Amino acid sequence: PSKWTARKVAQRLMPDLSTQACTECGGKNRLQRHHPDYAKPAEFVVLCQACHIRVNALKRWRLGEVGRL
């Protein structure tokens, strides 16, 4: 599945994030759905925008796509 497909599946499964909290920091603002693996579109975690950026940067760093954080 593509990134777009994974997003649509997640939106259908959890359309309202207003009652959720970031699984990393507990924040309740600017929440987003994060897919660790797009091949599993029903598996996602809720992250605030700041944690989502940090998680993605760490993933890129671990994969060697960036020199440092």
mmCIF file of C-alpha atoms in Angstrom, residues 10-17 33:
data_model
loop_
_atom_site.group_PDB
_atom_site.id
_atom_site.type_symbol
_atom_site.label_atom_id
_atom_site.label_comp_id
_atom_site.label_asym_id
_atom_site.label_seq_id
_atom_site.Cartn_x
_atom_site.Cartn_y
_atom_site.Cartn_z
ATOM 1 C CA ALA A 10 -6.128 5.443 9.272
ATOM 2 C CA GLN A 11 -8.534 8.339 8.760
ATOM 3 C CA ARG A 12 -11.427 5.907 8.354
ATOM 4 C CA LEU A 13 -10.417 3.923 11.447
ATOM 5 C CA MET A 14 -9.912 7.005 13.645
ATOM 6 C CA PRO A 15 -11.556 10.055 12.033
ATOM 7 C CA ASP A 16 -11.522 12.208 15.177
ATOM 8 C CA LEU A 17 -8.257 12.808 17.003
ATOM 9 C CA ARG A 33 -1.355 9.632 12.673
#
